[in-house]
Structure formats: C-alpha cells, structure tokens
CSV table of C-alpha atoms and ligand atoms in Angstrom, one decimal:
chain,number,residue,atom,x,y,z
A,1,UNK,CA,-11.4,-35.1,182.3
A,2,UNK,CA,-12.0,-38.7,182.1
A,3,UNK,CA,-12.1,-40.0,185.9
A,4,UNK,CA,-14.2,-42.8,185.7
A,5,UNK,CA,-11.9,-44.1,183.3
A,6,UNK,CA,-9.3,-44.4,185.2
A,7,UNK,CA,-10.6,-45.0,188.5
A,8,UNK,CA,-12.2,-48.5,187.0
A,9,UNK,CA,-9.2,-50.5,186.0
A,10,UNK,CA,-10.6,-54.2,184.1
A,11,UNK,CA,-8.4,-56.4,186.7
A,12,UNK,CA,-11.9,-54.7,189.3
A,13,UNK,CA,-14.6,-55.2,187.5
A,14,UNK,CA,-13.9,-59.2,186.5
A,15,UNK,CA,-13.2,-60.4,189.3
A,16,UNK,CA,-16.0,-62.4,189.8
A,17,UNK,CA,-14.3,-65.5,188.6
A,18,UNK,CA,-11.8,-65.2,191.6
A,19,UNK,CA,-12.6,-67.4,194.6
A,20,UNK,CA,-14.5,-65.6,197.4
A,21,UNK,CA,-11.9,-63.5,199.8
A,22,UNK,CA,-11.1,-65.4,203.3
A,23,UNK,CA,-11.8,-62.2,205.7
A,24,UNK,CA,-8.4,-61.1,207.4
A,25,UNK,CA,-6.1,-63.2,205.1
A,26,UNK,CA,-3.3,-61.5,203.2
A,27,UNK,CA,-5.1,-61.6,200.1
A,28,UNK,CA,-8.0,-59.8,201.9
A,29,UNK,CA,-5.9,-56.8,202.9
A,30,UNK,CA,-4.1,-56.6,198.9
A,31,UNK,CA,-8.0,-56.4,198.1
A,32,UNK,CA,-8.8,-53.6,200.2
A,33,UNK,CA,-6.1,-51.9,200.2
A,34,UNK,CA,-5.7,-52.1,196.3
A,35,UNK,CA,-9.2,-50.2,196.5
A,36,UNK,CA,-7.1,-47.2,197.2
A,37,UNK,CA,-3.7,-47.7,195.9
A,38,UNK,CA,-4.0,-49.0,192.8
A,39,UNK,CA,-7.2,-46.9,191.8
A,40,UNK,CA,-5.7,-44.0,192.8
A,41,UNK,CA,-6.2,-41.0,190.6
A,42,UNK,CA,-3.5,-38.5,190.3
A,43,UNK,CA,-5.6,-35.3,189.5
A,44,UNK,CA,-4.2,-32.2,190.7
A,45,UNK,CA,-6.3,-29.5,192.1
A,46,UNK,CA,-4.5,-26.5,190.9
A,47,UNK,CA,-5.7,-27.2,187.6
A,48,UNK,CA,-9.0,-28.0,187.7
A,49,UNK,CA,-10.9,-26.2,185.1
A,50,UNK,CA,-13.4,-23.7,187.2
A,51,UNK,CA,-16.4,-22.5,184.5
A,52,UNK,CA,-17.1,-19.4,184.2
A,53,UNK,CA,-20.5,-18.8,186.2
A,54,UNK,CA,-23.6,-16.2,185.9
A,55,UNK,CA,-24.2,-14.0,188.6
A,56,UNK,CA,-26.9,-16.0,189.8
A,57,UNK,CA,-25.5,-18.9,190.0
A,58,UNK,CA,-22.3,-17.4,191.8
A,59,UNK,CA,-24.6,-15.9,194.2
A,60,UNK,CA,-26.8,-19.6,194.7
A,61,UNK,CA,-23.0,-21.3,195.1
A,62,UNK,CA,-22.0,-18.2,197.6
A,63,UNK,CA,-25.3,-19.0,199.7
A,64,UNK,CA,-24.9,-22.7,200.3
A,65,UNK,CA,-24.2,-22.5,204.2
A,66,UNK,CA,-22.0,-25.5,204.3
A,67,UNK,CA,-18.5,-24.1,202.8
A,68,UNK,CA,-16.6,-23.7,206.2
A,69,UNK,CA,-17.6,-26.6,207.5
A,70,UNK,CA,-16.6,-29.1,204.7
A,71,UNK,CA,-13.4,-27.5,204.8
A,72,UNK,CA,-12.8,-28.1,208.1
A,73,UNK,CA,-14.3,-31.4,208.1
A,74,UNK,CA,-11.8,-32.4,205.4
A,75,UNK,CA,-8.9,-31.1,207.3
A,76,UNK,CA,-9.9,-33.0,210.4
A,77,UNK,CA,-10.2,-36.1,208.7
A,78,UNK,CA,-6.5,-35.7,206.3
A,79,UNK,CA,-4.9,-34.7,209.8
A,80,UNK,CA,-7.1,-38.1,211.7
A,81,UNK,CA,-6.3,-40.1,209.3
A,82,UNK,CA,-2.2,-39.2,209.0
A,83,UNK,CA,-2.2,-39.7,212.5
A,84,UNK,CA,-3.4,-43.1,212.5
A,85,UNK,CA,-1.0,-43.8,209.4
A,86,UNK,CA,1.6,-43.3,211.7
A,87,UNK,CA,1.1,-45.1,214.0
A,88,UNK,CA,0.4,-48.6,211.7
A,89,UNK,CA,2.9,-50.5,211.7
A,90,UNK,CA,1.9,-52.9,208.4
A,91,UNK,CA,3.3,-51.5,204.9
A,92,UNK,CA,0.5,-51.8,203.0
A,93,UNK,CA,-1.8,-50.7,205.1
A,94,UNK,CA,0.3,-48.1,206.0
A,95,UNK,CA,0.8,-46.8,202.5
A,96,UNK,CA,-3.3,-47.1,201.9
A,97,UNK,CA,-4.3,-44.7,205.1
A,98,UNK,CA,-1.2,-42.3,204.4
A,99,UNK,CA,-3.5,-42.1,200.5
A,100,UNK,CA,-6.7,-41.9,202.3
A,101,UNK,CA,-4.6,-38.8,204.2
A,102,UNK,CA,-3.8,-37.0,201.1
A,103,UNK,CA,-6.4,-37.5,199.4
A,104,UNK,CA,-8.8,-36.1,202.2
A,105,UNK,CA,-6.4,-32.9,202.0
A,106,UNK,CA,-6.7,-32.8,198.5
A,107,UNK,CA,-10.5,-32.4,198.8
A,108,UNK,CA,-9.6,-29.3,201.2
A,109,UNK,CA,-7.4,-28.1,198.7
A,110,UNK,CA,-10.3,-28.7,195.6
A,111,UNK,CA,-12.9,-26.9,198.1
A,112,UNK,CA,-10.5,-24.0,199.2
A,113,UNK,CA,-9.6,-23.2,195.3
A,114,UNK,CA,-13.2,-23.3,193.7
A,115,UNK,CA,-14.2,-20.9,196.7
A,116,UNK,CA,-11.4,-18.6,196.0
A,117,UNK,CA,-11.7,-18.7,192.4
A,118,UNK,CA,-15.4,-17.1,192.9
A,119,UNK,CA,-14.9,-15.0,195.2
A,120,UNK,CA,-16.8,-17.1,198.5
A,121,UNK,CA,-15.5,-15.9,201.9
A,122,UNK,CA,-14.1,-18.8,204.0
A,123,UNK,CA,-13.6,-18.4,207.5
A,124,UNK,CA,-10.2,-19.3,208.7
A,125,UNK,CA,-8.9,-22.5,209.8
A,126,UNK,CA,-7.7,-23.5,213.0
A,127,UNK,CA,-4.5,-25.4,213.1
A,128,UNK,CA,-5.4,-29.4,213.4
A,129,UNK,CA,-4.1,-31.3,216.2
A,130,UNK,CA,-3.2,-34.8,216.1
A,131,UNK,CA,-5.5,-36.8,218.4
A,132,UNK,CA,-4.5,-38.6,221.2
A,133,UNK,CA,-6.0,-41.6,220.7
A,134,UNK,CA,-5.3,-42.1,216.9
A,135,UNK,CA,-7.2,-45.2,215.8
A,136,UNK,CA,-10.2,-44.1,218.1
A,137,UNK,CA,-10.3,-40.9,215.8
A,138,UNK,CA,-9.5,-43.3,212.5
A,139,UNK,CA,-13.0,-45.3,213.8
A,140,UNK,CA,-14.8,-42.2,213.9
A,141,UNK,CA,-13.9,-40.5,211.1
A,142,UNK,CA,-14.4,-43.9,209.2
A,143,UNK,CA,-18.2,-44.3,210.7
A,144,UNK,CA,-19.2,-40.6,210.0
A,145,UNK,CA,-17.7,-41.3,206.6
A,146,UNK,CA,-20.2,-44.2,205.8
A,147,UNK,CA,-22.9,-41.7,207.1
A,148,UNK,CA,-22.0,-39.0,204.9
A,149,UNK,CA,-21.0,-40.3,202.0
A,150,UNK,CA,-24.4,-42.3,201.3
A,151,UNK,CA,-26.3,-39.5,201.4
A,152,UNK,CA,-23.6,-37.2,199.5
A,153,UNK,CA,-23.9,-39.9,196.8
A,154,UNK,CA,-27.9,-39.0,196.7
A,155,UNK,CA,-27.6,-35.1,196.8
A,156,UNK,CA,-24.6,-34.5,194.4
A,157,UNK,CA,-26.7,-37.2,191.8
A,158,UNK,CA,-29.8,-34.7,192.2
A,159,UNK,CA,-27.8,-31.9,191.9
A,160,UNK,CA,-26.4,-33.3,188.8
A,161,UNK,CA,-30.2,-34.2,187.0
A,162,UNK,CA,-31.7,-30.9,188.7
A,163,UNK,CA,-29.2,-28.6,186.4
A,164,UNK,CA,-29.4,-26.2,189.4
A,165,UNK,CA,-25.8,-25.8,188.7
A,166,UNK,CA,-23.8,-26.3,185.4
A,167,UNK,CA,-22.8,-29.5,184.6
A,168,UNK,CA,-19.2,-28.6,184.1
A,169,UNK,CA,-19.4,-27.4,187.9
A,170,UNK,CA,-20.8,-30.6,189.3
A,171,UNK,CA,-18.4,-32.6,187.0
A,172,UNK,CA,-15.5,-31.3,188.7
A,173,UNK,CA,-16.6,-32.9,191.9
A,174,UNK,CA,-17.0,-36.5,190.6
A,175,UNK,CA,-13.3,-37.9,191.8
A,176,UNK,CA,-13.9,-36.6,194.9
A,177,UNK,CA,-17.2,-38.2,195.5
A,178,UNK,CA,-15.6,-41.6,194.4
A,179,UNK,CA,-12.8,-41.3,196.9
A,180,UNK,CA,-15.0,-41.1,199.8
A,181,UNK,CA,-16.9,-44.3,198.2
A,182,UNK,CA,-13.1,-45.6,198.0
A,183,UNK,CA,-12.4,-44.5,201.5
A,184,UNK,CA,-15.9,-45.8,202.9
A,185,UNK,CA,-15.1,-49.5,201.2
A,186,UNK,CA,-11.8,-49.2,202.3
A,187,UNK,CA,-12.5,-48.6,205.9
A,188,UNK,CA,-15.4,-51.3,206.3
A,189,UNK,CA,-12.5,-54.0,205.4
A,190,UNK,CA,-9.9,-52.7,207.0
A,191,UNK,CA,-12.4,-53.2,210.1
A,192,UNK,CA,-13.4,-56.6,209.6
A,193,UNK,CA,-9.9,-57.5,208.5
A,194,UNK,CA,-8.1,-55.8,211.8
A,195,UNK,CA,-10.7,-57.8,214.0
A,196,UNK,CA,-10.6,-61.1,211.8
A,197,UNK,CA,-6.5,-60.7,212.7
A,198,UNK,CA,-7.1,-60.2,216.8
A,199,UNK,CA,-7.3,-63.2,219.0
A,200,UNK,CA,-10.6,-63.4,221.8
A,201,UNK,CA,-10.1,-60.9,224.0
A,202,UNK,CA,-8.6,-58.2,221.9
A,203,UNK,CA,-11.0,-58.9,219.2
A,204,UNK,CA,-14.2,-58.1,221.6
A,205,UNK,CA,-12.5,-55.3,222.7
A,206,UNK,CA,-11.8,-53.9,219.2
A,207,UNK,CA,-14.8,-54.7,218.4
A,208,UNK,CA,-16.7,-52.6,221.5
A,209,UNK,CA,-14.6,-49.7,220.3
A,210,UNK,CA,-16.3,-49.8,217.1
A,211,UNK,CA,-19.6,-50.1,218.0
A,212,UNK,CA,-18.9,-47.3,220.7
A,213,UNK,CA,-17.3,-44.8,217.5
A,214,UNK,CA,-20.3,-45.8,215.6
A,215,UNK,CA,-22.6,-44.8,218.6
A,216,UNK,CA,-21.2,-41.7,218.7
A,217,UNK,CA,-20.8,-40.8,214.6
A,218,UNK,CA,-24.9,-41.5,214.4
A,219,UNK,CA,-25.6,-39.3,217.6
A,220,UNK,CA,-23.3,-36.9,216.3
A,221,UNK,CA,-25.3,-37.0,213.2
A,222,UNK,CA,-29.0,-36.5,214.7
A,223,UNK,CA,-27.8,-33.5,216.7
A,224,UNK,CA,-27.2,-32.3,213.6
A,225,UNK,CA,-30.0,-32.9,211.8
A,226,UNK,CA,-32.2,-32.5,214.5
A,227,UNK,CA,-30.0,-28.5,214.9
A,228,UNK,CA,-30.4,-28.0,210.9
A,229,UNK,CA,-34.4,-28.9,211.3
A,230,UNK,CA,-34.9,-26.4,213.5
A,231,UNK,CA,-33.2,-23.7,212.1
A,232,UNK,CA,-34.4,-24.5,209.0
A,233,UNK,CA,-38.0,-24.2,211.1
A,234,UNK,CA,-37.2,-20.6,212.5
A,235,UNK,CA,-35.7,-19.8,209.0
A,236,UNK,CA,-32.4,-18.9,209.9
A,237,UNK,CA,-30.5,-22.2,208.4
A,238,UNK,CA,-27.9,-23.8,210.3
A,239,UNK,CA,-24.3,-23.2,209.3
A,240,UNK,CA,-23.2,-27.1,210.0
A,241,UNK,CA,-25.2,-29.5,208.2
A,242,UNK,CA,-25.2,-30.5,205.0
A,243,UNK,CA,-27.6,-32.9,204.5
A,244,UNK,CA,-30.5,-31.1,205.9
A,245,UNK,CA,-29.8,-27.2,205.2
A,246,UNK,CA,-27.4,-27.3,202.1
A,247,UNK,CA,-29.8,-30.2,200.6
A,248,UNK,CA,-32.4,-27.8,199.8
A,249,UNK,CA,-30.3,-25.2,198.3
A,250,UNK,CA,-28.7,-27.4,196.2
A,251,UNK,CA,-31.2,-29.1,194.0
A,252,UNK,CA,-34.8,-29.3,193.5
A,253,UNK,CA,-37.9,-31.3,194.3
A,254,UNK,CA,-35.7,-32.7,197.9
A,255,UNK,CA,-37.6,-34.9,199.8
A,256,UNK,CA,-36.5,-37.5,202.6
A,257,UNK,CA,-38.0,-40.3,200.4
A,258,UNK,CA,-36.4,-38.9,196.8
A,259,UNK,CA,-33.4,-38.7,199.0
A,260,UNK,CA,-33.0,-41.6,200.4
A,261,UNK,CA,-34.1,-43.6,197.2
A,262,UNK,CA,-31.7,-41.9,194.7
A,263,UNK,CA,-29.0,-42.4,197.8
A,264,UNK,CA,-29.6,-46.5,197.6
A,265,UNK,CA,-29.7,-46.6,193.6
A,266,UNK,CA,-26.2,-44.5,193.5
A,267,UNK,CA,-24.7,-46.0,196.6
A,268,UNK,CA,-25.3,-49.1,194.4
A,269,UNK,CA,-23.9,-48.4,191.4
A,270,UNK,CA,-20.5,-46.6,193.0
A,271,UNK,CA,-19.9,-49.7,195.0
A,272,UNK,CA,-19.8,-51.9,191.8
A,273,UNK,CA,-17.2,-50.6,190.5
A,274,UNK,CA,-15.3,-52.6,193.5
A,275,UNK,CA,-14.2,-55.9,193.7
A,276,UNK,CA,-17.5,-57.5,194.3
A,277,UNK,CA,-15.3,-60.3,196.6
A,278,UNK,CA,-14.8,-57.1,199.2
A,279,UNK,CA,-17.2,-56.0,202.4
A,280,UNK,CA,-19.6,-53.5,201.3
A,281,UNK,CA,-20.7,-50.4,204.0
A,282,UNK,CA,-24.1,-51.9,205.0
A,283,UNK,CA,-25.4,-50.3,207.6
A,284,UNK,CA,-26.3,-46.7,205.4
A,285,UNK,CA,-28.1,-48.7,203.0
A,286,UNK,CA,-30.1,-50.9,205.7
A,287,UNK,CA,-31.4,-47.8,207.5
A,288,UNK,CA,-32.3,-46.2,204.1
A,289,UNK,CA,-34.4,-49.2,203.2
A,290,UNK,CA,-35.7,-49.3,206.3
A,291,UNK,CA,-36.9,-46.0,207.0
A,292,UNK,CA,-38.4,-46.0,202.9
A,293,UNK,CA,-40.9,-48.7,204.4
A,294,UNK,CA,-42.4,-45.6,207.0
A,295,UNK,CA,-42.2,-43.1,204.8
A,296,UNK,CA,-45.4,-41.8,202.8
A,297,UNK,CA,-45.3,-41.8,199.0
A,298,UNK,CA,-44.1,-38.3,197.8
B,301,FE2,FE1,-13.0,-36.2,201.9
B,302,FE2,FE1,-12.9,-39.6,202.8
C-alpha cells in the first residue's frame, strides 16, 4: 500500500514559486484546508492487511499499556472535533473539520481492528458526549494534538529502525501518523487564520482562549508524564501515557535526548511534504531544541 504516494500530490510540493500566503485571506484558508481535503487518503480499515505475528511478538504488542487509552483518546477527539464542525458556519472549513472528524474515527476503527484481530482485550468505551463549549474542546484537542503528534513522529520512527516489531506491522500505521501531521498543520492555520479574520477585541479574546487551551494541554501533559515516571519508578507502569511508559516497550535504546532528536528530524521531514507557504506547529519543535541544549550527551 502506497500512502505516501498519494498523500503528496506535485501541485504541494512546488509551490515554492507561489507568492507567500497573506495570513487569514481566502487563499490562506483554500491552503489549509486543502491540507486535509484534497490530500485525503481514502484507505479503509477493514482491509488493512494484519501480518501474521510470532507468539512473542503478540505477547510484546498485548503488553504495550497504552491500547485503551488511544482508543478512547481517538474517540474523544472524532466526537470534539464533529462537534465543532457543526457548529462552523464556513463551507470549507466546515467540510475540512467534518474530515479531521472521520478521520480521527477511522484511527479508532484501525486501533480497535488490529486489537481484535490478535486477540488484545480492550476495555469498553463509554458513550462520547458532545461538549458544551465546542471550539473550546476543538482548541484543546488541537494543542494536545501538536503535543502528541511530535513525539509520536519520534517513537513510531524508532520503532520502525529498532525492528522490535515487523515492518509490515509498523507500515500499516504510516497514514495514520501523517493525518495527525495533517491535522496538527491544519489546526495551527486554521488558528492564525480565525484570529487574522476577528476585529480588536474579539481577536484578544480568541486569542486568550488559546493560550488558556494551550495552558491546560501542556499541564495535562506533565501530569502525565510526571504519573508515568513514577510508576515506571515503583515498576508498576502507568496505564495512560504513551510517551513515557509505552516508549520503552516499544523500541530500543529510548532516551529523552534520542527522543527528542529523531522527534525534530521526522517532524521535519513530515512537515515538508506541505505547502511550504502554510504555518508550521512551532512550539513542539522549539521546546525540543531547547530542552536538547540541557540535556547530557547519551
Ligand atoms: Fe487521531
Ligand atoms: Fe488527529
């Protein structure tokens, strides 16, 4: 299955010659939004081709301790995200979230097969409410998206050089690590955009909101990290955090700073594949480079 091939259309990649994008003008939003419509890969999960696996490998897959979660986590963020589509009232952008909707229930629905197909209990889900404040949630989910994509770019590219698992396995998760850096790109654009398109007032406002959603996604994120190191310190393993207790299970030779540098180099390359005229998620990378400066050589 040839994703890349189809998630990289020419009209993308040669845009250089274009003149630069004015933020928030109509052209802008075609841009962004185009990110997700018209690179929008039609696979379906019900026939994804599942390899046959070892025992031991089964078993290493069966003890990764974050399977209920990133189910649940892409079942809050279709049913966020189809909330918010609702409630916008432009076509296009519209048509993009609604996308970003499916395809973060498609991921459930990729997820829920592969664990069914070998066998790996899953807890069941709780029905998914629609949130009452529906771009509030949208902000959220978008932030914690930016979080978690940059380092899921890092660990599935280590998992892929490690051969921990077959590369056949690992392959089949390649379009949906793309569509979070689709969603992540799309999301950091459609912010600027939505400000760059609000007069004084409601602009600052907007603008507070986001800085308050992105307050809470990074605390969010240290409670869980901080959580996973200590379980991982009393050996038990914490049951809701990838990064830090999945991350070890799932490749070899981990460490914050072969982390964190493999993160930059991949977050890199998936973002040129996008028109290089569009916003880029920054604040990932910045952190990365920044904390690489403290951290010791391995
Ligand atoms: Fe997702
Ligand atoms: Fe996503």
């Amino acid at each position: 299955m040839n994703h890349i091939a189809a998630l990289s259309p020419d009209s993308h990649l040669t845009s250089t010659s274009l003149p630069p994008l004015k933020i928030g003008s109509e052209e802008h939003k075609r841009a962004f939004c185009g990110v997700l419509l018209d690179l929008f890969d039609p696979y379906k999960p019900s026939i994804l081709a599942w390899p046959r696996l070892s025992e031991d490998t089964k078993n290493r897959l069966m003890s990764l301790p974050f399977w209920d979660v990133a189910v649940v986590t892409e079942g809050h963020a279709s049913s966020r995200m189809q909330a918010m589509a609702d409630t916008v009232t432009d076509p296009l952008i519209k048509q993009a979230i609604a996308l970003n909707a499916f395809e973060e229930g498609r991921h459930k629905l990729v997820l829920r097969n592969m664990l069914n197909f070998y066998g790996i209990p899953l807890k069941p889900e709780a029905p998914y409410s629609a949130p009452r404040d529906a771009e509030w949630k949208f902000i959220c989910t978008g932030y914690g998206e930016c979080f978690d994509s940059f380092f899921a770019f890092g660990l599935y590219k280590m998992a892929k050089d490690s051969g921990y698992f077959p590369p056949e396995l690992v392959e089949v998760f390649e379009p949906v690590v793309h569509e979070e850096a689709r969603h992540i790109t799309f999301f950091v654009n459609w912010v600027a955009y939505t400000a760059a398109s609000k007069s004084l007032i409601p602009r600052l406002w907007f603008r507070a909101k986001c800085l308050a959603s992105l307050a809470a996604a990074a605390l969010d994120r240290l409670s869980l990290a901080g959580m996973g190191s200590e379980a991982a310190k009393s050996g038990k393993g914490g049951d809701d955090n990838f990064v830090v207790t999945g991350g070890e299970t799932l490749t070899v030779g981990l460490t914050p700073r072969k982390l964190i540098e493999v993160a930059l180099a991949e977050d890199t390359r998936r973002m040129s594949r996008f028109d290089p005229r569009l916003l880029r998620p920054q604040i990932m990378p910045f952190i990365g480079r920044m904390v690489l400066k403290f951290l010791p050589k391995d």
